[in-house]
Amino acid sequence: MENFDSYLAAVDELVDDENKLVTYKLVSHQLALPISRAKQVLENYAKHNTGVSVVHTLTGKTSKGLRVSLVREVDLDEAKARLDHVVSSHPYSVQKTKLKDPNPLYSADYEMTKTTLFKCGSCSAIKYSGSKSLTEEEIQQMKDSMKKVTVEDTMVTTKNTSPKNATKKPASQKGITSLFGTKPQKKTSQTDTGLDQNETNKKKEVSTNQEKIQKKTEKQENGPAKQSTKKPSGMNAFVKKGKIDPFAMKAKTSPKAKNSPPKVKSPQQKSSAPSISEEEDNMEIDEVDSPPPIKNEVKTDDLLDEIENQSKKPNPQKKTTPKARNKPKAKKPRTNSGELPAKKRRRIQELSSSSEEASDDDFNDDVIPPSPEPLMAKSGNVIKVGGKNAHKKRVLKSHTYQDKDGSMLTEKKWEEISCSSEEEEPVTNSNKNNGGAPEQTIKTPSPEVKTALKKNKQASIMGFFSKKSSA
Amino acid sequence: MFEARLVQGSLLKKVQEALKDIVQEASWDCTSSGLSLQAMDGSHVSLVQLTLRADGFEKYRCDRNLAMGINMGSMSKILKCAGNDDVITLKAEDTSDRLELMFESPKGEKISNYEMKLMDLDCEQLGIPDQEYSCSIKMPSHEFARICRDLSQIGECVVITCTKDGVQFSAKGDMGSGTVKMSQNLGAEKEDDQVTIEMTEPVQLTFAIKYLNMFTKATSLSGSVCLSMSNDVPLVVEYKVEDMGHIKYFLAPKIEDEDNDD
């Protein structure tokens, strides 16, 4: 019972010295006591210290059912009387002040319960000796397994959702964006699995392989998913495409022709073995990887579009056929034999690369010429000006101007008049402009120059109003 | 002894605000008929002329003509100490070199007294001839202010062209050009909102916008502004000061100069 006294002392410290509202939960937590024991401590403390007020947890039966209420000691008897049958009455809290409203009761243990929410059983009187805590490894394993599950879930969901989205948004561009949207999720998921297997080095290969395998096993829905695996190339191509678009104008026709064979194939084979056709597409792209990017872009894009369209629509025949109508016209002439396209591709690649270079040259040509031309023009101007400068004349001029005192003065000066240059005239004529009204007729060089020289000069207000003599 | 009591003190505050940007120092002429001021800006391109008639003041007394040389910045600072509802009284002894300003709050519970040192200014007064103008345009003052503000973003000069169709303000600059055209509009309900154009012959003049922008500081004084123009004479921008006077700004036009600019 020494312990018990020390408990009482601790409670007394809390209640009396720290002036706290001490609930049985606080006691339990502070003294590491089971709840029932904590209640006993409180009850005991309340008995010994009559000065404190106690709030009781009163449980009882009423006509409506079980009723649990917190009751002040003052109201305890009354509350008990209202119950048909009192099941239990424990002390809930002990405090020095008399409570006027229940708020302190709620707020008292709020912080404590928040922090100890997950160790609520730590002080329990009921123990199970057989239980032991998990080691860190075990916890890690658990987490990993949890991850796997979630990853799989996401995989499934994305696969399921992507076709839905596709059906919702038929626009081709949106389809691409949706692909971009789905892509990262899968990538991350792949990397996660890769991490799990500690094959970080081979991550990509493994993941792509895995995906391929998965897709083979799975049905049409895989279409968009597979595109996502290709995306890296598709993305690059997409980015590059923007840059090289001008060139593509020339190259377009040929790549389309190249693309056409797979297109023709894919719709046909698709029903029978879509995965194979897709693999072929992959192969093609891999082959093309080394040569200039344009083809990749166009191809992959077209492929993406195709596959999107196919995958998006549950009955793809309808929509693929119209496209097939449009594109085959270009395709057919060049793609008569199934095997030719690969060779042709290479040839065309060279051609296209050469055409690219040519186009590059064209571009350079386009870019460079403009700069010389203006130079030429400018230089031409300069030469003209110089020519005019040669015509400078020395002329005796008479200037009339108004003096500061208001008297008119005339001066004769030898001046050089240049027909063209604007800068020199100012120097020569600067004498003329004094506040007064300019009246002179100058030998004007030429009408063109005159207009060029015309500038708005700010007149002074003094020129318009005469001074008052009175002032 | 000069004493003038102005019940609507905010008027004097606004007048001061309208003047202080364009002139730094000015001579306020006090005569028995009223207060007047004429001053040019520093570059002698524009001129402002203020008239406040004696009958506009609640109490006006001027025993002897006075020319009070006033630093407009100082006056502006002091007048800012007056509330908008305050009654302002100006006082000056004939021989004193100080101007007393008294601000009374509307209910009379607060009276502020300020004294401002006067300066000895040697001002040139210009005789402004009465003139018939080819065009006179009355338009809402805020519109004019807006046009000047907007066009000042475009260029330094505004070309005001007045024809019978209307008046057109246009500016050109490095970045482009802008044109605002106001047509005659007599249909507006308020008289201030009407645009009226009276003209005997079309006029086209070029002005520096920065001065116009200084003139528009008087916008708060009046709801409408009157522009008077004739070819090759200064533009007149007139704001009425209630029924007690006016502020007239004169701005010399920019003249097409065959000579170079200095």
XYZ file of C-alpha atoms in Angstrom:
733
model
C 0.000 0.000 0.000
C 3.016 2.234 0.008
C 2.417 2.569 -3.630
C -1.136 3.591 -3.011
C -0.045 6.383 -0.725
C 2.426 7.573 -3.243
C -0.334 7.542 -5.847
C -2.484 9.633 -3.583
C 0.369 12.001 -3.060
C 0.866 12.254 -6.812
C -2.808 12.953 -7.346
C -2.739 15.507 -4.595
C 0.165 17.180 -6.336
C -1.736 17.301 -9.575
C -4.943 18.558 -8.039
C -3.671 20.818 -5.333
C -0.403 22.166 -6.608
C -0.853 22.154 -10.345
C -4.500 23.009 -9.970
C -5.470 20.578 -12.657
C -8.686 18.863 -13.430
C -7.559 15.307 -12.762
C -9.478 12.591 -14.537
C -8.974 8.916 -14.028
C -7.477 8.833 -17.502
C -4.844 11.313 -16.486
C -4.074 9.324 -13.373
C -3.873 6.168 -15.368
C -1.540 7.726 -17.841
C 0.639 9.558 -15.372
C 1.008 6.754 -12.901
C 0.840 3.942 -15.445
C -2.092 2.392 -13.683
C -4.923 0.350 -15.058
C -8.133 2.298 -15.374
C -9.919 0.551 -12.557
C -6.989 1.147 -10.264
C -6.844 4.791 -11.253
C -10.483 5.138 -10.362
C -9.848 3.601 -7.019
C -7.066 6.057 -6.410
C -9.334 8.928 -7.288
C -12.116 7.644 -5.092
C -9.743 7.259 -2.227
C -8.340 10.674 -2.749
C -11.795 12.187 -2.802
C -12.635 10.517 0.467
C -9.556 11.913 2.160
C -9.842 15.378 0.732
C -13.298 16.733 1.284
C -12.357 20.121 -0.051
C -12.209 18.973 -3.633
C -15.137 18.582 -5.957
C -15.693 15.321 -7.712
C -17.421 14.497 -10.952
C -18.852 11.013 -11.171
C -19.505 8.758 -14.072
C -22.926 7.464 -13.377
C -24.228 4.533 -15.350
C -27.768 3.362 -14.951
C -30.868 2.143 -16.616
C -33.805 4.308 -17.474
C -37.032 3.508 -19.178
C -35.404 4.531 -22.485
C -32.330 2.367 -22.014
C -28.841 2.557 -20.626
C -27.692 5.987 -19.615
C -24.158 7.127 -18.870
C -23.750 10.591 -17.480
C -21.133 12.739 -15.828
C -22.593 14.128 -12.656
C -21.238 16.525 -10.087
C -21.122 15.208 -6.593
C -23.759 17.724 -5.586
C -26.226 16.357 -8.091
C -25.271 12.746 -7.614
C -28.178 11.711 -5.464
C -30.653 13.488 -7.606
C -29.264 11.876 -10.720
C -29.321 8.486 -9.109
C -32.932 9.011 -8.202
C -33.794 9.627 -11.810
C -32.378 6.280 -12.841
C -34.437 3.162 -12.491
C -31.418 1.128 -11.679
C -27.909 2.317 -10.991
C -25.327 0.061 -12.610
C -22.173 1.796 -11.504
C -20.865 5.006 -10.069
C -17.197 5.850 -10.404
C -15.299 9.022 -9.908
C -14.522 10.624 -13.278
C -12.450 13.544 -12.209
C -11.278 15.436 -9.178
C -10.598 19.147 -9.160
C -10.305 22.002 -6.771
C -12.825 24.284 -8.390
C -16.478 23.588 -8.677
C -17.389 23.068 -12.285
C -20.068 25.265 -13.712
C -20.113 23.785 -17.157
C -18.793 20.590 -18.706
C -16.312 22.179 -21.089
C -13.274 21.688 -18.857
C -14.105 18.014 -18.686
C -13.893 17.707 -22.431
C -10.821 19.799 -22.838
C -8.897 18.423 -19.895
C -7.565 15.270 -21.451
C -7.785 16.318 -25.052
C -4.085 16.725 -25.674
C -3.198 13.671 -23.698
C -5.654 11.379 -25.428
C -4.569 12.711 -28.757
C -0.963 11.772 -28.145
C -1.656 8.468 -26.474
C -4.397 7.381 -28.775
C -2.523 4.351 -30.023
C -1.079 3.189 -26.760
C -4.318 3.213 -24.888
C -3.861 -0.353 -23.818
C -0.413 0.158 -22.434
C -1.528 0.486 -18.867
C -4.134 -2.156 -19.046
C -4.477 -4.598 -16.217
C -5.061 -7.355 -18.721
C -1.860 -8.767 -20.127
C -1.119 -11.446 -22.668
C 2.315 -12.854 -22.137
C 2.352 -14.543 -25.525
C 2.309 -11.290 -27.439
C 5.522 -9.705 -28.652
C 6.330 -6.686 -30.717
C 7.266 -6.985 -34.401
C 10.855 -6.600 -35.440
C 11.735 -3.876 -37.912
C 12.281 -6.387 -40.660
C 8.859 -7.765 -40.159
C 7.400 -4.304 -40.260
C 9.260 -3.576 -43.482
C 7.972 -6.777 -44.985
C 4.491 -5.849 -44.019
C 4.858 -2.445 -45.619
C 6.239 -3.915 -48.813
C 3.417 -6.348 -49.079
C 1.016 -3.505 -48.523
C 2.687 -1.567 -51.334
C 2.462 -4.445 -53.711
C -1.177 -4.767 -53.098
C -1.771 -1.106 -53.710
C 0.349 -1.149 -56.830
C -1.594 -3.999 -58.253
C -4.746 -2.197 -57.435
C -3.632 0.875 -59.262
C -2.551 -1.185 -62.217
C -5.913 -2.739 -62.445
C -7.723 0.493 -62.011
C -5.709 2.286 -64.627
C -6.241 -0.478 -67.075
C -9.885 -0.413 -66.445
C -10.197 3.320 -66.511
C -8.136 4.128 -69.522
C -10.500 2.608 -72.037
C -13.375 4.331 -70.316
C -11.658 7.637 -70.651
C -10.948 6.903 -74.217
C -14.572 6.296 -74.918
C -15.467 9.470 -73.139
C -12.990 11.640 -75.000
C -12.803 10.689 -78.609
C -10.647 13.655 -79.679
C -7.258 12.446 -80.809
C -5.253 15.065 -78.935
C -7.064 14.445 -75.754
C -6.334 10.803 -76.215
C -2.653 11.552 -76.206
C -2.921 13.678 -73.135
C -4.834 10.955 -71.412
C -2.042 8.596 -72.328
C 0.449 10.941 -70.794
C -1.718 11.040 -67.751
C -1.827 7.305 -67.319
C 1.799 6.798 -68.063
C 3.486 8.108 -64.968
C 1.329 6.017 -62.709
C 2.446 2.873 -64.386
C 6.024 3.937 -64.446
C 6.043 4.561 -60.772
C 4.355 1.306 -60.141
C 6.959 -0.443 -62.179
C 9.773 1.199 -60.354
C 8.194 0.232 -57.083
C 8.059 -3.355 -58.055
C 11.583 -3.066 -59.308
C 12.674 -1.768 -55.941
C 10.948 -4.583 -54.226
C 12.914 -7.065 -56.211
C 16.134 -5.101 -55.663
C 16.761 -5.100 -59.367
C 17.238 -1.417 -59.674
C 19.765 -1.782 -62.460
C 17.502 -3.738 -64.691
C 14.385 -1.950 -63.679
C 13.403 -0.702 -67.030
C 14.083 -3.838 -68.940
C 12.347 -5.945 -66.402
C 9.390 -3.663 -66.206
C 8.983 -3.440 -69.922
C 9.341 -7.157 -70.217
C 6.870 -7.674 -67.481
C 4.494 -5.348 -69.093
C 4.827 -6.988 -72.418
C 4.120 -10.317 -70.888
C 1.197 -8.980 -69.006
C -0.175 -7.376 -72.074
C 0.130 -10.437 -74.133
C -1.851 -12.316 -71.606
C -4.364 -9.598 -71.282
C -6.820 -8.464 -73.889
C -7.444 -5.402 -75.990
C -7.457 -3.189 -72.961
C -3.720 -3.490 -72.971
C -3.533 -1.441 -76.114
C -3.256 1.932 -74.401
C -1.109 0.447 -71.688
C 1.375 -0.767 -74.207
C 1.474 2.607 -75.782
C 2.458 3.888 -72.472
C 5.464 1.610 -72.444
C 6.429 2.958 -75.808
C 5.847 6.422 -74.677
C 9.416 7.263 -73.908
C 10.135 7.085 -77.584
C 6.747 8.518 -78.349
C 7.309 11.362 -75.941
C 10.698 12.183 -77.326
C 9.347 12.070 -80.773
C 6.514 14.267 -79.743
C 8.814 16.832 -78.263
C 11.162 16.799 -81.181
C 8.344 17.017 -83.584
C 7.528 20.482 -82.489
C 11.016 21.639 -83.309
C 11.358 19.992 -86.645
C 7.871 20.546 -87.878
C 8.942 22.708 -90.811
C 11.102 19.919 -92.111
C 8.406 17.445 -91.481
C 6.332 19.225 -94.062
C 8.549 17.724 -96.691
C 9.159 14.444 -94.980
C 5.583 13.881 -93.986
C 4.403 12.167 -97.061
C 7.089 9.561 -96.943
C 6.773 8.637 -93.275
C 3.067 8.321 -93.649
C 3.654 5.905 -96.411
C 5.897 3.977 -94.116
C 3.410 4.015 -91.378
C 0.724 2.791 -93.588
C 1.844 -0.802 -93.739
C 1.578 -1.386 -90.003
C -1.718 0.385 -90.041
C -3.096 -1.854 -92.649
C -1.784 -4.788 -90.810
C -2.890 -3.881 -87.402
C -6.593 -3.605 -87.982
C -6.601 -6.903 -89.749
C -4.412 -8.780 -87.348
C -5.766 -7.036 -84.411
C -8.731 -9.297 -83.967
C -6.586 -12.377 -84.236
C -3.353 -11.445 -82.492
C -3.049 -7.836 -81.521
C -0.027 -8.398 -79.342
C 2.041 -9.577 -82.270
C 1.288 -6.580 -84.361
C 2.220 -4.377 -81.464
C 5.471 -6.217 -81.089
C 6.165 -5.635 -84.695
C 5.521 -2.004 -84.160
C 8.023 -2.048 -81.389
C 10.556 -3.701 -83.563
C 10.069 -1.163 -86.241
C 10.506 1.657 -83.894
C 13.624 0.148 -82.460
C 15.047 -0.119 -85.910
C 14.228 3.405 -86.684
C 15.616 4.667 -83.419
C 19.050 5.295 -84.794
C 18.034 7.309 -87.869
C 16.756 10.873 -87.705
C 13.924 11.462 -85.320
C 11.323 12.719 -87.681
C 10.236 9.365 -88.753
C 9.970 8.114 -85.281
C 7.764 10.945 -84.377
C 5.433 10.600 -87.192
C 5.339 6.902 -86.946
C 4.888 6.689 -83.276
C 2.343 9.398 -83.312
C 0.379 7.764 -85.986
C 0.753 4.495 -84.245
C -0.381 6.012 -81.038
C -3.344 7.471 -82.734
C -4.170 4.235 -84.337
C -3.816 2.200 -81.246
C -5.749 4.734 -79.310
C -8.533 4.640 -81.717
C -8.525 0.926 -81.728
C -8.329 0.544 -78.036
C -10.744 3.294 -77.281
C -13.575 2.010 -79.289
C -15.152 -1.234 -78.323
C -16.061 -1.786 -81.970
C -13.037 -0.309 -83.656
C -13.900 -1.342 -87.169
C -16.200 1.588 -87.703
C -13.723 4.228 -86.847
C -10.627 2.619 -88.168
C -12.211 2.151 -91.529
C -12.712 5.831 -92.238
C -9.112 6.531 -91.337
C -8.064 3.566 -93.351
C -9.899 5.109 -96.251
C -8.137 8.358 -95.901
C -4.656 7.091 -95.384
C -4.442 4.004 -97.552
C -4.664 6.153 -100.639
C -1.266 7.452 -99.869
C -0.088 4.155 -98.530
C -1.181 1.750 -101.175
C 1.019 2.776 -104.045
C 4.171 2.255 -102.002
C 3.195 -0.632 -99.802
C 2.338 -3.384 -102.125
C 4.547 -5.983 -100.561
C 4.502 -6.683 -96.861
C 8.266 -6.972 -96.416
C 9.327 -4.045 -98.518
C 8.431 -1.363 -96.019
C 11.422 -2.064 -93.805
C 13.891 -1.686 -96.659
C 11.975 1.202 -98.027
C 12.101 2.771 -94.686
C 15.814 2.705 -94.653
C 16.024 4.146 -98.058
C 13.544 6.752 -97.232
C 15.344 7.476 -94.075
C 18.424 8.277 -96.028
C 16.380 10.259 -98.402
C 14.633 12.018 -95.651
C 17.879 12.643 -93.854
C 19.300 14.097 -97.000
C 16.136 16.054 -97.434
C 16.491 17.188 -93.892
C 19.944 18.394 -94.531
C 18.705 20.051 -97.610
C 15.935 21.602 -95.660
C 18.441 22.627 -93.041
C 20.388 24.302 -95.748
C 17.261 25.871 -96.979
C 16.596 27.144 -93.568
C 20.019 28.547 -93.245
C 19.595 30.138 -96.574
C 16.327 31.528 -95.487
C 17.766 32.867 -92.321
C 20.924 34.303 -93.677
C 19.731 36.213 -96.718
C 17.502 38.687 -94.890
C 20.353 40.049 -92.839
C 22.561 40.889 -95.801
C 19.705 42.493 -97.668
C 19.020 45.218 -95.161
C 22.714 45.795 -94.935
C 22.761 46.287 -98.634
C 19.891 48.678 -98.438
C 21.482 50.602 -95.615
C 24.777 50.775 -97.296
C 23.012 52.070 -100.358
C 21.489 54.824 -98.298
C 24.749 55.670 -96.740
C 26.353 56.019 -100.078
C 23.642 58.334 -101.232
C 24.030 60.532 -98.226
C 27.710 60.703 -98.732
C 27.087 61.730 -102.294
C 24.909 64.560 -101.200
C 27.379 65.625 -98.607
C 29.764 66.190 -101.421
C 27.461 68.950 -102.616
C 27.986 71.189 -99.662
C 27.840 74.807 -100.548
C 29.088 77.895 -98.901
C 26.443 80.542 -98.913
C 26.208 84.017 -97.527
C 23.049 84.129 -95.474
C 21.298 86.920 -93.738
C 19.618 86.156 -90.445
C 16.979 88.251 -88.829
C 16.093 87.552 -85.274
C 14.582 89.194 -82.316
C 16.867 90.286 -79.603
C 16.159 89.785 -75.975
C 15.194 93.399 -75.793
C 12.719 92.896 -78.562
C 14.661 94.673 -81.276
C 15.096 92.979 -84.613
C 18.641 92.266 -85.695
C 19.983 91.045 -88.969
C 23.278 89.297 -89.444
C 25.052 88.015 -92.480
C 27.021 84.867 -92.212
C 28.788 82.457 -94.428
C 27.279 79.087 -93.982
C 27.767 75.672 -95.339
C 24.598 74.171 -96.600
C 24.434 70.487 -97.061
C 21.551 69.177 -99.023
C 21.046 65.913 -97.245
C 22.500 65.721 -93.803
C 20.209 66.711 -91.030
C 22.853 66.992 -88.404
C 24.872 69.728 -89.932
C 22.082 72.133 -90.557
C 21.203 72.512 -86.970
C 24.650 73.830 -86.264
C 24.467 76.337 -89.012
C 20.971 77.508 -88.399
C 20.974 77.413 -84.662
C 21.533 81.131 -84.503
C 18.146 81.778 -85.933
C 15.919 80.362 -83.322
C 15.414 82.728 -80.528
C 12.124 83.136 -78.764
C 10.650 85.268 -81.520
C 8.556 84.171 -84.407
C 10.575 82.638 -87.210
C 9.963 84.599 -90.340
C 12.854 83.708 -92.567
C 12.781 82.175 -95.926
C 15.667 79.815 -96.089
C 17.164 78.278 -99.097
C 15.511 74.963 -98.679
C 17.562 72.083 -99.932
C 14.874 69.887 -101.390
C 11.238 69.148 -100.707
C 12.056 65.705 -99.316
C 14.548 67.029 -96.880
C 12.169 69.737 -95.909
C 9.515 67.303 -94.819
C 12.084 65.285 -93.010
C 13.251 68.306 -91.161
C 9.793 69.397 -90.166
C 9.602 68.966 -86.466
C 7.221 70.369 -83.978
C 8.934 72.951 -81.986
C 7.493 74.032 -78.708
C 6.682 77.705 -78.881
C 6.890 79.870 -75.822
C 3.799 81.427 -74.392
C 5.712 84.669 -74.282
C 5.529 84.822 -78.035
C 1.774 85.090 -77.906
C 1.128 87.460 -75.095
C 2.727 90.791 -74.724
C 4.117 91.903 -71.449
C 2.040 94.192 -69.417
C 3.646 97.531 -69.075
C 2.104 97.966 -65.667
C 3.806 94.931 -64.263
C -5.896 94.852 -44.595
C -6.954 91.914 -46.622
C -9.423 89.388 -45.368
C -11.331 86.769 -47.293
C -13.534 84.124 -45.779
C -14.412 81.193 -47.932
C -17.068 78.881 -46.586
C -16.397 76.184 -49.080
C -12.786 75.774 -48.119
C -12.338 72.708 -50.271
C -12.447 74.986 -53.291
C -9.278 76.715 -52.265
C -7.652 73.398 -51.579
C -8.534 72.181 -55.035
C -7.393 75.388 -56.639
C -4.104 75.081 -54.881
C -3.709 71.499 -56.044
C -4.477 72.601 -59.558
C -1.792 75.262 -59.456
C 1.046 73.817 -57.507
C 2.278 71.414 -60.178
C 2.565 74.040 -62.822
C 3.923 76.943 -60.861
C 6.267 76.864 -57.934
C 5.925 80.490 -56.955
C 3.185 82.889 -57.850
C 1.920 86.236 -56.936
C -1.644 86.319 -55.681
C -3.129 89.646 -56.528
C -5.715 90.851 -54.124
C -7.929 93.649 -55.281
C -11.273 94.843 -54.198
C -12.872 92.855 -56.966
C -11.330 89.597 -55.947
C -8.336 87.341 -55.931
C -6.424 86.676 -59.080
C -3.264 84.956 -60.054
C -1.290 84.722 -63.209
C 1.819 82.701 -63.593
C 3.868 80.891 -66.151
C 5.459 77.567 -65.715
C 9.209 77.373 -65.500
C 9.725 76.744 -69.180
C 7.423 79.585 -70.190
C 5.329 77.350 -72.355
C 2.123 77.507 -70.429
C 0.401 80.086 -68.358
C -2.230 79.756 -65.721
C -4.661 82.405 -64.794
C -6.945 82.181 -61.798
C -9.798 84.422 -60.909
C -11.816 84.228 -57.727
C -14.339 86.986 -57.555
C -15.007 88.784 -54.339
C -18.674 87.883 -54.345
C -17.802 84.234 -54.065
C -16.430 84.785 -50.578
C -18.675 85.021 -47.594
C -16.653 87.945 -46.392
C -14.200 89.851 -48.490
C -12.279 92.907 -47.607
C -9.344 94.380 -49.411
C -8.374 97.879 -48.427
C -5.370 98.110 -50.638
C -4.235 96.118 -53.615
C -1.829 93.482 -52.534
C 0.503 91.208 -54.430
C 1.306 88.305 -52.191
C 4.278 86.317 -53.336
C 3.472 82.796 -52.345
C 5.463 79.633 -52.548
C 2.895 77.250 -53.916
C 4.464 74.237 -52.285
C 4.250 75.812 -48.853
C 0.722 76.988 -49.428
C -0.232 73.547 -50.554
C 1.222 72.005 -47.423
C -0.673 74.377 -45.218
C -3.934 73.985 -47.067
C -3.632 70.253 -46.676
C -4.012 70.889 -42.977
C -7.506 72.131 -43.645
C -10.383 69.733 -43.707
C -12.582 69.521 -46.724
C -15.499 70.947 -44.816
C -13.531 73.636 -43.112
C -14.165 77.315 -43.542
C -10.989 78.998 -44.672
C -10.148 82.563 -43.902
C -7.196 84.363 -45.438
C -5.816 87.422 -43.730
C -2.930 89.707 -44.439
C -1.918 93.031 -43.074
C -1.050 95.603 -45.655
C 2.490 95.892 -44.503
C 3.001 92.405 -43.244
C 5.040 89.800 -45.020
C 2.898 87.007 -43.729
C -0.371 85.491 -44.731
C -2.589 84.118 -42.012
C -4.746 81.181 -42.752
C -7.496 80.142 -40.401
C -9.361 76.897 -40.718
C -12.610 76.492 -38.842
C -14.264 73.166 -38.642
C -17.921 73.242 -39.708
C -19.289 73.201 -36.164
C -16.708 75.650 -34.987
C -15.238 73.378 -32.337
C -11.820 73.408 -33.951
C -9.961 76.393 -35.207
C -6.519 76.114 -36.724
C -4.335 79.058 -37.425
C -1.372 79.007 -39.745
C 0.963 81.706 -40.820
C 2.873 81.581 -44.013
C 5.808 83.736 -44.930
C 5.340 85.675 -48.115
C 7.983 86.242 -50.698
C 8.963 89.224 -52.685
C 8.333 88.095 -56.195
C 9.144 90.029 -59.288
C 6.582 88.607 -61.586
C 6.133 89.377 -65.191
C 2.489 89.829 -65.933
C 1.390 89.151 -69.430
C -1.475 90.890 -71.069
C -3.864 88.321 -72.343
C -5.902 89.745 -75.139
C -9.541 88.913 -75.384
C -9.816 86.784 -78.389
C -12.406 85.047 -80.446
C -11.475 81.443 -80.913
C -12.211 79.388 -83.978
C -13.216 76.418 -81.927
C -14.494 76.008 -78.486
C -15.167 72.581 -77.120
C -16.938 71.843 -73.910
C -16.609 68.347 -72.624
C -16.673 66.432 -69.362
C -13.523 67.276 -67.458
C -12.887 63.688 -66.460
C -13.041 62.650 -70.097
C -10.454 65.205 -71.006
C -8.269 64.082 -68.142
C -8.660 60.511 -69.233
C -7.751 61.279 -72.812
C -4.659 63.197 -71.784
C -3.609 60.461 -69.433
C -4.133 57.737 -71.993
C -2.420 59.503 -74.831
C 0.516 60.455 -72.656
C 1.283 56.747 -72.614
C 1.588 56.788 -76.376
C 3.567 59.873 -77.153
C 4.737 63.227 -75.966
C 2.608 65.282 -78.281
C -1.067 65.325 -78.890
C -2.591 66.646 -82.054
C -5.980 68.135 -81.429
C -8.052 68.355 -84.525
C -11.381 70.045 -84.351
C -13.782 69.661 -87.210
C -17.519 69.881 -87.391
C -17.697 66.127 -86.872
C -16.025 66.364 -83.548
C -12.751 66.778 -81.870
C -9.982 64.290 -82.269
C -7.001 63.791 -80.046
C -4.199 61.764 -81.479
C -0.735 60.870 -80.352
C 2.127 59.045 -81.948
C 5.043 57.410 -80.336
C 7.695 54.793 -80.679
C 5.326 52.001 -79.883
C 2.488 53.166 -82.076
C -0.250 55.697 -82.147
C -3.551 56.392 -80.543
C -6.563 58.423 -81.415
C -9.531 59.451 -79.360
C -12.435 61.111 -81.005
C -15.196 62.899 -79.205
C -18.320 63.703 -81.101
C -20.791 66.341 -80.197
C -23.238 64.935 -77.715
C -26.043 67.102 -76.525
C -28.192 64.229 -75.391
C -26.549 63.637 -72.064
C -28.756 64.240 -69.082
C -26.269 66.184 -67.062
C -24.984 69.339 -68.557
C -21.486 68.415 -67.482
C -21.617 65.232 -69.508
C -22.488 66.984 -72.717
C -19.948 67.494 -75.433
C -20.534 70.681 -77.349
C -18.445 71.979 -80.165
C -18.740 75.465 -81.496
C -16.512 76.274 -84.400
C -16.112 78.739 -87.163
C -13.256 77.012 -88.884
C -11.450 73.726 -88.424
C -8.376 73.798 -86.289
C -5.470 71.501 -85.890
C -2.861 72.119 -83.255
C -0.136 70.140 -81.604
C 0.584 70.322 -77.909
C 2.886 68.744 -75.414
C 0.816 66.326 -73.399
C 2.753 66.789 -70.224
C 1.345 70.261 -69.816
C -2.169 69.098 -70.517
C -1.688 66.515 -67.838
C -0.722 69.244 -65.425
C -3.814 71.179 -66.389
C -6.038 68.233 -65.663
C -5.104 68.493 -62.010
C -7.990 70.929 -61.924
C -10.447 68.255 -62.949
C -11.924 68.033 -59.473
C -12.890 71.664 -59.577
C -15.442 71.337 -62.296
C -17.446 68.717 -64.055
C -16.788 70.187 -67.433
C -13.859 71.747 -69.187
C -13.784 74.167 -72.063
C -11.068 74.035 -74.684
C -10.693 77.028 -76.959
C -8.467 76.918 -79.962
C -7.489 78.898 -82.967
C -4.739 78.104 -85.370
C -1.370 79.319 -84.213
C -2.495 80.686 -80.899
C -2.313 79.119 -77.496
C -4.903 76.626 -76.427
C -7.090 77.716 -73.568
C -8.253 75.123 -71.102
C -10.786 76.574 -68.757
C -12.231 75.119 -65.603
C -14.943 76.943 -63.750
C -14.519 77.364 -60.033
C -18.093 77.009 -58.926
C -19.774 80.330 -59.566
C -17.002 82.446 -58.231
C -14.379 82.306 -60.918
C -12.282 80.158 -63.165
C -8.873 78.710 -63.823
C -7.625 79.217 -67.337
C -4.601 77.435 -68.639
C -2.912 78.698 -71.760
C -0.624 76.401 -73.641
C 1.521 77.459 -76.553
C 1.184 75.081 -79.448
C 4.021 73.226 -80.986
C 4.819 74.882 -84.229
C 5.845 72.992 -87.257
C 9.350 74.138 -87.541
C 11.385 73.870 -90.656
C 14.424 74.502 -88.619
C 16.019 71.836 -86.646
C 15.261 71.402 -83.040
C 17.722 72.594 -80.502
